[in-house]
Every structure is written in structure tokens, then in C-alpha cells.
Coordinates of C-alpha atoms and ligand atoms in Angstrom, one line a residue:
Chain A
X18 CA 26.0 -8.5 10.0
X19 CA 24.9 -5.6 12.1
X20 CA 27.8 -4.2 14.0
X21 CA 28.6 -1.4 16.5
X22 CA 32.1 -0.1 16.4
X23 CA 33.4 1.6 19.5
X24 CA 30.4 3.8 20.1
X25 CA 30.2 6.7 22.4
X26 CA 27.0 8.4 23.5
X27 CA 26.5 11.7 25.3
X28 CA 23.3 13.2 26.7
X29 CA 22.8 17.0 26.9
X30 CA 26.5 17.4 25.8
X31 CA 27.8 16.4 29.2
X32 CA 26.4 13.1 30.4
X33 CA 28.5 10.3 29.0
X34 CA 26.2 7.2 28.9
X35 CA 28.0 4.9 26.5
X36 CA 31.8 5.1 26.4
X37 CA 33.0 2.6 24.0
X38 CA 30.7 -0.2 23.0
X39 CA 31.3 -2.7 20.3
X40 CA 29.2 -5.7 19.3
X41 CA 28.0 -7.6 16.3
X42 CA 25.0 -9.6 15.4
X43 CA 24.8 -12.1 12.5
X44 CA 21.5 -12.7 10.8
X45 CA 21.4 -16.3 12.0
X46 CA 22.2 -15.4 15.6
X47 CA 20.6 -14.5 18.8
X48 CA 22.9 -12.2 20.7
X49 CA 22.4 -11.2 24.3
X50 CA 23.4 -7.9 25.8
X51 CA 23.4 -8.0 29.6
X52 CA 24.1 -5.3 32.1
X53 CA 22.8 -3.8 35.3
X54 CA 20.5 -0.8 35.7
X55 CA 22.1 2.3 34.1
X56 CA 24.8 0.3 32.3
X57 CA 23.8 2.1 29.1
X58 CA 22.0 -0.7 27.2
X59 CA 19.0 1.4 26.2
X60 CA 21.2 4.3 25.3
X61 CA 23.2 2.0 23.0
X62 CA 19.9 0.8 21.4
X63 CA 18.7 4.4 20.9
X64 CA 22.0 5.3 19.3
X65 CA 21.8 2.3 16.9
X66 CA 18.2 3.2 15.9
X67 CA 18.3 7.0 15.6
X68 CA 16.3 7.8 18.7
X69 CA 18.9 9.8 20.6
X70 CA 17.7 13.0 19.2
X71 CA 14.4 12.9 21.2
X72 CA 16.5 12.5 24.3
X73 CA 18.9 15.3 23.5
X74 CA 21.6 12.8 23.1
X75 CA 24.4 12.4 20.4
X76 CA 26.8 9.8 19.1
X77 CA 30.2 11.4 19.7
X78 CA 32.4 8.6 18.4
X79 CA 32.1 5.4 16.5
X80 CA 29.6 4.1 14.0
X81 CA 27.1 1.4 13.3
X82 CA 27.3 -0.7 10.1
X83 CA 24.9 -3.1 8.4
X84 CA 26.4 -5.6 6.0
X85 CA 29.5 -3.5 6.0
X86 CA 27.8 -0.3 5.0
X87 CA 27.3 2.6 7.4
X88 CA 23.9 2.8 9.0
X89 CA 22.4 6.3 9.0
X90 CA 21.8 6.5 12.7
X91 CA 20.8 10.2 12.4
X92 CA 17.5 9.2 11.0
X93 CA 15.2 6.7 12.6
X94 CA 13.1 6.2 9.5
X95 CA 16.1 5.2 7.4
X96 CA 17.3 2.8 10.1
X97 CA 13.9 0.9 9.8
X98 CA 14.1 1.1 6.0
X99 CA 17.6 -0.4 6.2
X100 CA 16.1 -3.5 7.9
X101 CA 16.6 -2.8 11.6
X102 CA 13.5 -3.1 13.7
X103 CA 13.2 -2.6 17.4
X104 CA 10.9 -3.4 20.4
X105 CA 11.4 -0.5 22.8
X106 CA 11.8 -0.8 26.5
X107 CA 8.4 -0.7 28.1
X108 CA 6.6 -2.0 25.0
X109 CA 5.2 1.4 24.0
X110 CA 2.2 0.1 22.0
X111 CA -0.2 2.8 20.9
X112 CA -2.7 2.2 23.6
X113 CA -5.6 4.1 22.0
X114 CA -5.2 2.2 18.7
X115 CA -6.7 -1.2 18.1
X116 CA -4.3 -4.2 17.7
X117 CA -4.6 -4.1 14.0
X118 CA -4.0 -0.3 13.8
X119 CA -0.8 -0.9 15.8
X120 CA 0.3 -3.5 13.3
X121 CA -0.5 -1.2 10.4
X122 CA 1.7 1.5 11.9
X123 CA 4.4 -1.1 12.2
X124 CA 4.2 -1.7 8.5
X125 CA 4.4 2.1 7.8
X126 CA 7.7 2.0 5.9
X127 CA 6.6 -0.8 3.6
X128 CA 3.8 1.2 2.2
X129 CA 0.4 -0.4 1.6
X130 CA 1.9 -3.4 -0.3
X131 CA 1.3 -6.9 0.9
X132 CA -0.4 -5.8 4.1
X133 CA -2.8 -8.7 4.2
X134 CA -0.1 -11.3 3.9
X135 CA 1.9 -9.6 6.7
X136 CA -1.2 -9.6 8.9
X137 CA -1.6 -13.3 8.3
X138 CA 2.0 -14.0 9.1
X139 CA 1.9 -12.0 12.4
X140 CA -1.5 -13.4 13.4
X141 CA -0.2 -16.9 12.7
X142 CA 2.7 -16.2 15.0
X143 CA 0.6 -14.6 17.6
X144 CA -2.9 -16.2 17.6
X145 CA -3.9 -14.2 20.7
X146 CA -3.6 -11.0 18.6
X147 CA -5.7 -12.5 15.8
X148 CA -8.6 -13.0 18.2
X149 CA -8.3 -9.5 19.5
X150 CA -7.5 -7.6 16.3
X151 CA -10.3 -5.0 17.0
X152 CA -9.5 -4.6 20.7
X153 CA -8.0 -1.4 21.9
X154 CA -4.4 -2.2 22.7
X155 CA -4.5 -0.5 26.1
X156 CA -6.9 -3.2 27.2
X157 CA -4.5 -6.1 26.5
X158 CA -2.5 -7.7 29.3
X159 CA 1.2 -6.9 29.7
X160 CA 2.2 -10.1 27.9
X161 CA -0.2 -9.5 25.0
X162 CA 1.1 -6.0 24.7
X163 CA 4.6 -7.3 24.5
X164 CA 3.6 -9.7 21.8
X165 CA 1.9 -6.8 20.0
X166 CA 5.0 -4.7 20.3
X167 CA 7.0 -7.6 18.8
X168 CA 4.4 -8.2 16.1
X169 CA 4.4 -4.5 15.2
X170 CA 8.2 -4.5 14.8
X171 CA 8.0 -7.6 12.6
X172 CA 5.6 -5.8 10.3
X173 CA 8.5 -4.0 8.6
X174 CA 10.1 -7.4 7.8
X175 CA 13.4 -6.5 9.5
X176 CA 16.6 -8.4 8.9
X177 CA 17.6 -7.6 12.5
X178 CA 15.4 -7.2 15.5
X179 CA 16.6 -5.4 18.6
X180 CA 14.6 -6.1 21.8
X181 CA 14.9 -4.1 25.0
X182 CA 14.0 -6.1 28.0
X183 CA 11.0 -7.9 26.6
X184 CA 10.6 -10.0 29.8
X185 CA 10.3 -7.0 32.0
X186 CA 7.3 -7.3 34.3
X187 CA 6.0 -10.5 32.9
X188 CA 5.0 -13.7 34.7
X189 CA 7.4 -16.6 34.2
X190 CA 5.0 -18.4 31.9
X191 CA 4.7 -15.4 29.6
X192 CA 8.5 -14.9 29.7
X193 CA 8.8 -18.5 28.4
X194 CA 6.4 -17.8 25.5
X195 CA 8.2 -14.6 24.5
X196 CA 11.5 -16.5 24.6
X197 CA 10.1 -19.2 22.3
X198 CA 8.8 -16.6 19.9
X199 CA 12.2 -14.9 19.8
X200 CA 13.7 -18.2 18.8
X201 CA 11.1 -18.7 16.2
X202 CA 11.7 -15.3 14.7
X203 CA 15.4 -16.0 14.6
X204 CA 14.9 -19.3 12.9
X205 CA 12.9 -17.6 10.2
X206 CA 15.9 -15.6 9.3
X207 CA 16.0 -12.5 11.5
X208 CA 19.1 -11.7 13.6
X209 CA 18.3 -10.9 17.2
X210 CA 19.9 -8.5 19.7
X211 CA 18.3 -9.3 23.0
X212 CA 18.9 -6.8 25.8
X213 CA 18.0 -8.3 29.1
X214 CA 18.4 -8.1 32.9
X215 CA 16.9 -11.6 33.0
X216 CA 20.3 -13.2 32.1
X217 CA 19.0 -16.7 32.6
X218 CA 16.3 -16.2 30.0
X219 CA 18.6 -14.4 27.5
X220 CA 21.5 -16.9 27.9
X221 CA 19.2 -19.9 27.5
X222 CA 18.6 -19.0 23.8
X223 CA 21.5 -16.8 22.9
X224 CA 24.4 -18.0 20.8
X225 CA 26.6 -15.2 21.9
X226 CA 26.6 -12.5 24.6
X227 CA 28.0 -9.2 25.7
X228 CA 28.1 -7.7 29.1
X229 CA 27.9 -4.0 29.5
X230 CA 29.1 -2.0 32.5
X231 CA 29.3 1.7 32.9
X232 CA 28.8 2.2 29.3
X233 CA 31.5 -0.2 28.1
X234 CA 31.1 -3.7 26.7
X235 CA 33.4 -5.5 29.1
X236 CA 32.7 -9.0 28.1
X237 CA 32.3 -10.7 24.7
X238 CA 31.9 -14.4 24.7
X239 CA 29.8 -17.3 23.6
X240 CA 26.7 -17.9 25.6
X241 CA 28.1 -21.2 27.0
X242 CA 31.2 -19.4 28.4
X243 CA 29.0 -16.7 29.9
X244 CA 26.8 -19.2 31.6
X245 CA 29.8 -20.8 33.1
X246 CA 31.4 -17.6 34.2
X247 CA 31.5 -17.1 38.0
X248 CA 30.9 -13.3 37.9
X249 CA 27.9 -13.7 35.6
X250 CA 26.5 -16.4 37.9
X251 CA 26.9 -14.2 40.9
X252 CA 25.7 -10.9 39.4
X253 CA 23.1 -11.9 36.9
X254 CA 22.1 -15.5 37.3
X255 CA 22.0 -15.5 41.1
X256 CA 19.5 -12.8 41.5
X257 CA 16.5 -15.1 40.9
X258 CA 14.9 -14.6 44.3
X259 CA 15.5 -10.9 44.3
X260 CA 14.4 -10.5 40.7
X261 CA 11.2 -8.9 41.6
X262 CA 12.6 -6.4 44.0
X263 CA 15.1 -5.3 41.5
X264 CA 12.3 -4.5 39.1
X265 CA 10.5 -2.4 41.7
X266 CA 13.6 -0.4 42.1
X267 CA 13.8 0.1 38.4
X268 CA 10.2 1.3 38.1
X269 CA 10.7 3.7 40.8
X270 CA 13.9 5.0 39.2
X271 CA 12.2 5.4 35.9
X272 CA 9.3 7.4 37.3
X273 CA 11.8 9.7 38.9
X274 CA 13.6 10.2 35.7
X275 CA 10.4 11.3 33.9
X276 CA 9.5 13.7 36.6
X277 CA 12.8 15.5 36.7
Chain B
X186 CA -42.3 26.5 14.5
X187 CA -40.8 28.5 11.7
X188 CA -38.8 30.6 14.1
X189 CA -37.5 27.4 15.8
X190 CA -36.4 26.1 12.4
X191 CA -34.8 29.3 11.4
X192 CA -33.0 29.5 14.8
X193 CA -31.8 26.0 14.7
X194 CA -30.4 26.3 11.1
X195 CA -28.6 29.5 12.1
X196 CA -27.2 27.8 15.2
X197 CA -26.0 24.8 13.3
X198 CA -24.6 26.9 10.5
X199 CA -22.5 29.0 12.8
X200 CA -21.8 26.0 15.0
X201 CA -20.4 24.1 11.9
X202 CA -17.9 26.9 11.4
X203 CA -16.9 27.0 15.1
X204 CA -16.5 23.2 14.9
X205 CA -14.2 23.6 11.9
X206 CA -12.1 26.2 13.6
X207 CA -12.0 24.2 16.8
X208 CA -10.8 21.1 14.8
X209 CA -8.0 23.2 13.3
X210 CA -6.8 24.0 16.9
X211 CA -7.1 20.3 17.9
X212 CA -5.1 19.0 14.9
X213 CA -2.2 21.3 15.8
X214 CA -2.5 20.7 19.5
X215 CA -2.3 16.9 19.0
X216 CA 0.7 17.2 16.9
X217 CA 2.7 19.7 18.8
X218 CA 1.2 19.7 22.2
X219 CA 0.5 23.5 22.1
X220 CA -2.6 25.5 21.7
X221 CA -1.6 27.5 18.6
X222 CA -2.6 31.1 19.4
X223 CA -1.6 32.1 15.9
X224 CA -4.7 30.4 14.4
X225 CA -6.8 33.6 14.3
X226 CA -4.0 35.2 12.2
X227 CA -4.0 32.3 9.8
X228 CA -7.8 32.5 9.6
X229 CA -8.0 36.1 8.6
X230 CA -5.2 35.6 6.0
X231 CA -7.5 33.0 4.4
X232 CA -10.3 35.5 4.3
X233 CA -8.0 38.1 2.8
X234 CA -6.5 36.0 0.1
X235 CA -10.0 34.8 -1.0
X236 CA -11.2 38.4 -1.1
X237 CA -8.3 39.6 -3.2
X238 CA -8.7 36.7 -5.7
X239 CA -12.5 36.6 -5.9
X240 CA -13.3 40.3 -5.6
X241 CA -10.3 42.2 -7.0
X242 CA -9.2 39.6 -9.6
X243 CA -12.6 38.1 -10.5
X244 CA -11.5 34.5 -9.9
X245 CA -14.5 32.2 -9.3
X246 CA -15.2 32.0 -5.5
X247 CA -14.5 28.3 -5.1
X248 CA -11.2 28.5 -7.0
X249 CA -10.3 31.5 -4.9
X250 CA -11.2 29.6 -1.7
X251 CA -9.1 26.6 -2.6
X252 CA -6.1 28.7 -3.5
X253 CA -6.5 30.6 -0.2
X254 CA -6.6 27.4 1.8
X255 CA -3.5 26.1 0.1
X256 CA -1.6 29.4 0.5
X257 CA -2.4 29.6 4.2
X258 CA -1.5 25.9 4.6
X259 CA 1.9 26.6 3.1
X260 CA 2.4 29.6 5.4
X261 CA 1.4 27.6 8.4
X262 CA 3.8 24.8 7.4
X263 CA 6.6 27.4 7.1
X264 CA 5.8 28.8 10.5
X265 CA 6.1 25.3 12.0
X266 CA 9.4 24.7 10.3
X267 CA 11.0 28.0 11.2
X268 CA 9.6 28.9 14.6
X269 CA 8.1 25.8 16.2
X270 CA 10.4 22.9 15.3
X271 CA 13.4 24.4 17.1
X272 CA 11.2 24.5 20.2
X273 CA 10.9 20.7 20.4
X274 CA 12.0 19.6 23.8
X275 CA 11.5 23.0 25.4
X276 CA 8.7 23.6 27.8
X277 CA 5.3 23.8 26.0
X278 CA 4.7 27.1 27.8
X279 CA 7.6 28.7 25.8
X280 CA 6.2 27.3 22.6
X281 CA 2.8 28.6 23.3
X282 CA 4.3 32.1 23.9
X283 CA 6.1 31.8 20.5
X284 CA 2.7 31.2 18.9
X285 CA 1.3 34.3 20.7
X286 CA 4.2 36.3 19.1
X287 CA 3.4 34.8 15.7
X288 CA -0.3 35.8 16.2
X289 CA 0.7 39.4 16.8
X290 CA 2.9 39.5 13.7
X291 CA 0.1 38.0 11.6
X292 CA -2.4 40.4 13.0
X293 CA -0.2 43.4 12.2
X294 CA 0.3 42.0 8.7
X295 CA -3.5 41.6 8.3
X296 CA -4.1 45.2 9.3
X297 CA -1.6 46.3 6.7
X298 CA -3.1 44.2 4.1
X299 CA -6.7 45.2 4.7
X300 CA -5.5 48.8 5.0
X301 CA -8.6 49.8 7.0
X302 CA -10.8 48.8 4.1
X303 CA -13.7 46.5 4.7
X304 CA -13.8 43.7 2.2
X305 CA -16.2 41.1 0.9
X306 CA -15.4 37.7 -0.4
X307 CA -18.0 37.3 -3.1
X308 CA -19.4 34.0 -1.7
X309 CA -22.2 32.4 -3.6
X310 CA -24.8 32.8 -0.8
X311 CA -24.6 36.4 0.3
X312 CA -27.9 37.3 1.8
X313 CA -30.0 34.9 -0.2
X314 CA -32.8 33.4 1.8
X315 CA -35.6 30.9 1.7
X316 CA -38.8 32.5 3.0
X317 CA -40.7 30.4 5.6
X318 CA -43.3 32.9 6.7
X319 CA -44.3 35.7 4.4
X320 CA -45.0 39.0 6.2
X321 CA -47.0 41.9 4.7
X322 CA -44.3 43.3 2.6
X323 CA -41.1 41.6 3.7
X324 CA -40.4 38.0 4.7
X325 CA -41.1 37.5 8.4
X326 CA -39.2 34.3 9.0
X327 CA -36.6 33.1 6.7
X328 CA -33.7 30.6 6.4
X329 CA -30.4 32.1 5.2
X330 CA -28.8 30.0 2.5
X331 CA -25.3 30.7 3.8
X332 CA -26.1 28.7 7.0
X333 CA -27.1 25.7 4.9
X334 CA -24.1 26.2 2.7
X335 CA -21.7 26.3 5.7
X336 CA -23.2 23.1 7.2
X337 CA -22.7 21.3 3.8
X338 CA -19.1 22.5 3.3
X339 CA -18.1 21.7 6.9
X340 CA -19.8 18.3 6.8
X341 CA -18.0 17.3 3.6
X342 CA -14.6 18.6 4.7
X343 CA -14.7 17.1 8.2
X344 CA -16.1 13.9 6.9
X345 CA -13.3 13.5 4.5
X346 CA -10.7 14.5 7.1
X347 CA -12.2 11.9 9.5
X348 CA -12.0 9.1 7.0
X349 CA -8.5 10.1 5.9
X350 CA -7.3 10.2 9.5
X351 CA -8.7 6.8 10.4
X352 CA -8.2 4.9 7.2
X353 CA -5.2 6.1 5.3
X354 CA -1.6 5.1 6.0
X355 CA -0.4 8.7 6.5
X356 CA -3.5 9.6 8.6
X357 CA -2.7 6.7 10.9
X358 CA 1.0 7.7 11.1
X359 CA -0.1 11.2 12.0
X360 CA -2.3 10.0 14.8
X361 CA 0.5 7.6 16.0
X362 CA 2.9 10.5 16.1
X363 CA 0.5 12.5 18.3
X364 CA 0.1 9.6 20.7
X365 CA 3.8 8.7 21.2
X366 CA 6.4 10.6 19.2
X367 CA 9.3 8.3 20.0
X368 CA 7.4 5.1 19.4
X369 CA 6.3 6.5 16.0
X370 CA 9.9 7.3 15.2
X371 CA 10.8 3.7 16.1
X372 CA 8.3 2.5 13.5
X373 CA 10.1 4.4 10.8
X374 CA 7.6 7.3 10.6
X375 CA 9.1 10.5 9.5
X376 CA 7.9 12.5 12.5
X377 CA 9.1 15.9 11.1
X378 CA 6.9 15.4 8.0
X379 CA 4.0 14.6 10.3
X380 CA 4.5 17.9 12.1
X381 CA 4.6 19.8 8.8
X382 CA 1.5 18.0 7.7
X383 CA -0.4 18.7 10.9
X384 CA 0.4 22.4 10.7
X385 CA -0.5 22.5 7.0
X386 CA -3.9 20.9 7.8
X387 CA -4.5 23.1 10.9
X388 CA -3.6 26.2 8.9
X389 CA -5.7 25.2 5.9
X390 CA -8.8 24.4 8.1
X391 CA -8.4 27.8 9.9
X392 CA -8.3 29.5 6.5
X393 CA -11.5 27.7 5.4
X394 CA -13.0 28.7 8.8
X395 CA -12.1 32.4 8.0
X396 CA -13.7 32.1 4.6
X397 CA -16.9 30.6 5.9
X398 CA -17.1 33.1 8.8
X399 CA -17.0 35.9 6.2
X400 CA -19.6 34.2 4.0
X401 CA -22.7 36.0 5.3
X402 CA -23.1 38.8 3.0
X403 CA -21.5 41.4 5.2
X404 CA -18.0 42.9 5.2
X405 CA -14.9 41.7 6.9
X406 CA -12.0 43.6 8.5
X407 CA -8.7 42.6 9.9
X408 CA -9.9 42.6 13.5
X409 CA -12.5 40.0 12.6
X410 CA -9.6 37.6 13.1
X411 CA -10.7 37.6 16.7
X412 CA -13.8 35.7 15.8
X413 CA -11.6 32.7 15.8
X414 CA -11.7 33.0 19.6
X415 CA -15.3 31.9 19.7
X416 CA -13.9 28.5 18.9
X417 CA -12.2 28.4 22.2
X418 CA -15.3 27.7 24.4
X419 CA -16.1 25.0 21.8
X420 CA -12.6 23.6 22.1
X421 CA -12.6 23.5 25.8
X422 CA -16.1 22.2 26.0
X423 CA -15.3 19.3 23.8
X424 CA -12.0 18.5 25.5
X425 CA -8.9 20.1 23.9
X426 CA -7.4 17.0 22.4
X427 CA -10.5 15.4 20.9
X428 CA -11.6 15.9 17.3
X429 CA -15.1 14.6 18.0
X430 CA -15.2 16.8 21.0
X431 CA -14.4 19.8 18.9
X432 CA -17.2 19.1 16.4
X433 CA -19.8 18.5 19.2
X434 CA -18.5 21.6 21.1
X435 CA -18.7 23.8 18.0
X436 CA -22.3 22.7 17.3
X437 CA -23.4 23.2 20.9
X438 CA -21.9 26.6 21.1
X439 CA -23.5 27.6 17.8
X440 CA -26.9 26.4 18.9
X441 CA -26.6 28.0 22.4
X442 CA -25.8 31.4 21.0
X443 CA -28.5 31.2 18.3
X444 CA -31.1 30.1 20.8
X445 CA -30.2 32.7 23.3
X446 CA -30.1 35.4 20.7
X447 CA -33.7 34.5 19.6
X448 CA -35.3 33.7 22.9
X449 CA -33.4 35.4 25.7
X450 CA -34.6 38.9 24.8
X451 CA -38.2 37.6 24.9
X452 CA -38.1 35.2 27.9
X453 CA -35.3 36.6 30.1
X454 CA -34.8 40.2 29.1
X455 CA -33.4 41.0 32.6
X456 CA -30.2 39.1 31.5
X457 CA -29.4 42.2 29.4
X458 CA -28.4 42.8 25.8
X459 CA -25.8 40.7 23.9
X460 CA -26.3 37.8 26.3
X461 CA -25.8 35.4 23.3
X462 CA -22.1 36.3 23.4
X463 CA -21.8 35.3 27.1
X464 CA -23.9 32.1 26.9
X465 CA -21.2 30.0 25.3
X466 CA -18.9 30.7 28.1
X467 CA -21.6 29.9 30.7
X468 CA -22.2 26.6 29.0
X469 CA -18.5 25.9 28.9
X470 CA -18.1 26.6 32.7
X471 CA -21.1 24.5 33.5
X472 CA -19.7 21.5 31.6
X473 CA -16.2 21.9 33.1
X474 CA -17.8 21.9 36.6
X475 CA -19.2 18.5 35.8
X476 CA -16.5 17.1 33.5
X477 CA -13.1 18.9 34.1
X478 CA -11.6 17.4 30.9
X479 CA -14.4 18.5 28.7
X480 CA -16.9 16.2 27.0
X481 CA -14.5 14.0 25.2
X482 CA -11.1 15.0 26.5
X483 CA -8.5 12.6 27.9
X484 CA -7.6 13.0 31.5
X485 CA -3.8 13.4 31.2
X486 CA -4.0 16.5 29.2
X487 CA -2.4 19.3 31.2
X488 CA -0.3 20.8 28.5
X489 CA -0.9 24.3 27.3
Ligands
ATP270 N1 17.4 11.1 28.4 C1 18.5 11.0 29.2 N2 19.1 12.1 29.5 C2 20.2 12.1 30.4 N3 20.7 10.9 30.8 C3 20.2 9.8 30.5 C4 19.0 9.8 29.7 N4 18.6 8.5 29.5 C5 19.5 7.7 30.2 N5 20.4 8.5 30.8 C6 21.5 8.1 31.7 O1 22.4 7.3 30.9 C7 22.8 6.1 31.7 C8 22.5 4.9 30.9 O2 21.1 4.7 30.9 P1 20.4 3.6 30.1 O3 18.9 3.8 30.2 O4 21.0 3.5 28.8 O5 20.7 2.3 30.9 P2 20.2 0.8 30.8 O6 21.3 -0.1 30.8 O7 19.2 0.7 29.7 O8 19.5 0.7 32.2 P3 18.1 -0.1 32.6 O9 18.5 -1.5 32.8 O10 17.7 0.6 33.9 O11 17.1 0.1 31.5 C9 22.2 6.3 33.0 O12 23.1 6.8 33.9 C10 21.0 7.2 32.8 O13 20.7 7.9 33.9
MG271 MG1 17.2 0.2 29.6

């Protein structure tokens, strides 16, 4: 069990982004984390995986545990070594590297051992990547890059995989494939935390779900309950037609954040 | 014909050293995002330590050189840890200024250490030459062995570095870190260790560059540190973030200055004396006019 206990995250010592988030993910589960733009989902993920430092953020309260032991969230490397892998928001593949080099970097913590078997496993899961192993990652399509990002994270053989909006910017067909892959990964024994704005996609495979608002996990229920919930239907499942425009807003916002 | 051969060898020999120094800049630039202005200081420390060991203590030259490279690599790593690491997240301009400060400190240190004395480094080549054309009493056209020696050393060192960076697990992690720090962290790479390693490598290569610069049978002084700056046109020519660019840029600059020092006084004397020192910058400006990011540079680079 990977669990977050009442976590609080502050950026630059003043900006409170997560103000009390709790959740847990079992190894046999797919758990969805839903929430609008700016709800604090990514911040929570960064906090769990030791990436707050680069954003000048800190955990000011609470902790993360894995199988009951405290996870050293001060150090990204030890988080990966403890068995928690992640697919970052926006894929973040190394665009100048080939597909295979990206995968090798994903296997960094495991050392050189068993590299070939891992390649085989990942290539079996993602045949597209196998065909393009010598291709520069920057030339892959968005969907292929997302698969590469997932494959890269799987190279460390994680017990838990945290995915931040893997469906972002992908065509519906590709979203479906990514969804099926997530199910496959879960069934092979990896617990999944799936952060999504595409609630329909997330709730279609999740066992359990959380909803985050203003940095707080305000809802904690089974996926069935969430699907039936009126608020969820209105705010997250009803946006279907507007989905694309929401994403445009998001891209715009993100670019602004980088510039400032 | 013999003059051409002699000029080309000299150009490639010097160019190889420029290439090495340019590579040392690129390694640190790619890791930290700053042009490390302290490199000349590290370079001259490499020369100094070699001289002390090889000349004063009688340690064999190659052993002295290896120790000097390791010592300077350690110093460089220390500088990163103490002065550069805390600057992470600050504007690169501030970090670049810090390296200027470190350069001044190192230069003052070098002047103290050399104590106004000119030194030699007891390299194996000195002024040995192969004679191509025998004159009446002296050799008319000759090849200096130190040029060939420099080409060989640089080829081996940069060849190994290239293979290590592209094949080894740690080399790959280092390149990943320079591409996207946060994504590298997310893969479990110890990014801090990669910074240390980059600075150690950059410092060690600069030290080797200083040793090779001094390996021409003449004496060195503290202010020879500034020779490191000849690597700058090479660096900019190649594109500041490209290793391959640094190597090509270094060789081009070496050849251009050798060719102009041999032929410009004969064919274009009106350009004045010491034109070979200006020629590299002219080439650099010409290339930048056509390719603003250098020969191999990436477009996004606008950091300092
Ligand atoms: N590096 C940062 N420095 C300061 N504030 C930040 C930083 N990153 C995020 N924030 C702020 O923290 C809050 C939560 O942002 P976060 O990115 O975690 O939300 P999110 O739920 O992932 O949103 P989205 O769905 O748009 O990705 C926002 O108000 C955001 O502006
Ligand atoms: Mg987010």
C-alpha cells in the first residue's frame, strides 16, 4: 500500500498548493485522482516523488508511506528505488535520445542487470516502440511519446506507477490504447495512481477514486459511486464537448507559468 | 609541400588542444547551463601542479600529468559543491558572475604559486622535431613532435570520453540530466552527483588542456591562463552546447591560425603583423553571420 497522510505542500514558502491531501493505493488497484486545473494534483505527485525541490516547494506537513514504512520524499532517487515510478505531466521524454536510450535511462536505478529482458518486456507491451527503437524520441507522435514515457517508467520495475494526465492532448483512439495499457500494467501487479482531467477515461478503469479541490481531497469513494455522483457528472463527465477547449486554456496557462 | 605539411600539423596540434579546452567548457555548460569563466584558472593550476611534480620533484611526466588532472578535477568538483550548487534556481547570469569571481581568485592564486617564476613542465617532446627539408646548416622545414603528441593525446582522451558518454550507464545519465533535469530526477538519477561529475570532468579536461598548451618546449607563467580564451572562438563557432561542435571548432581555429601565420605575411602583408591572432575571431564572426547558433548548436540556447 502506497499512502499519503494529510499532506501539505508550499511553494516559495508562501504559496499553499496542497492543504491536506490523503489517499491510498493498493498494489492490485487502479486509483483515480480527479480535479480541475490548479487543484494541486501535480503538486501532490511532485511531493510524493521528491520533485518539489526543483520547483522550490516543500512538504510542510504530513508524510507518504509505502507498505507502512516512511517514503523518503526528500530524495527522488530513493523514491524510485523504493519502487515508485512516475510518468510526468507532459510526457517529458528525452527528445534528443533514441527510444532505446530513453528506456535505458528509465532503467538507471536497476543498474545494468537484466537490461535485455526488460527491453523485451517493454517492447512486447509496446510493439510500436520496438519498431522504432533507434528513432530519435522527438520524432515520435504524441501518443508514441506517451507510450515511451510509460515504458521508461516501467523499466525500473515499479510496484506503484503514478501517471499525471497521460491522456492529455491525445486523440480518442490513442486515449483508449493508453487506458488498456494501464489496465494491463495493473494486472501484471503494479498499483496505479491515475491523475486525470478526463474523468470518463479514468473512472472507466479505476476501482477507486479521489477528487481534489483547492488542494484538498474532498471526495474518497469507489469508482462506481463517483460515476453515479451528480456533481462529478456535471463537473467532470459532462465536459465532453468542451474537453478540447479546456485543454487549450490549460496549454495557455502553462506557457504563461513558464514565462513568469 | 613540406611547408604545407608542417603548417597543417602545427594547426591540427594546436587545434586539438583548443578542441579539448572547448570540450571542457561544453561539458560544464551542458550540466549547469553556465559558461564557466573559471576554466582558465583551473587550466593553469593543471600546468602548475604538473610542473611542481615533474620538474621540482622529478616525478615522471605522465604520472605528474595524471595526478595534476585528478587534483584539478577534485578542486573543480569542490567549487561546484560550494559555490555553484547553491545557485541552482537563480538566474544563470548570477551564476556566470560567480564563476568570474572564482576565476579571479584562481588567477591570484596562480600568480602567488608561480611567484613570477617561469616554469617548464618537462614534457617528453620539448623542441624535438622531424626534419622534412634540410637547409645548409639548420633544418629548413620541420615537424614538431609535440604537435603530433598533442593530436594523439587529445584523440585518445576525447575518443574515450565520447564512447563513455554515449555507451555507459552513467554517461547516459549525465546527458539525460543536461537535457531535462527534472525528468532525470524522476528516473531516479542522482542529479547532484551528475553535477559533481560534470565539473570534475570539465576541470580535469581543462587541466589536461593547460598541460598540453605548455608542452612546446617553452616556459609558462601564471598569465598563460588566458590562453584558455582562445578556446572561446572555437566554442562559439561550434555552437556552445555541442561536443562535436567544440571539436570541429577547435580544429578549425587551430588550422586557421596556423595557415594565416604561415601564409598571410607572404600573401597579404598589408593585413599587418599578428594577424593569426585575429583570424579565429574573423572566422567565428563569419560563421555566426550564416549560422547564428554555430555549426552544431541547438537553437534554443540563449543561456549565458
Ligand atoms: N512551481 C510552482 N511555483 C509556485 N506555484 C506553483 C508551482 N507549480 C504549481 N503552482 C501552483 O500550485 C497550484 C496547484 O498547481 P498544480 O500544478 O499542482 O495543479 P494541477 O491540479 O496539477 O493542475 P492541472 O490540472 O492544470 O495540471 C496552482 O495554483 C499553481 O499555480
Ligand atoms: Mg497538473
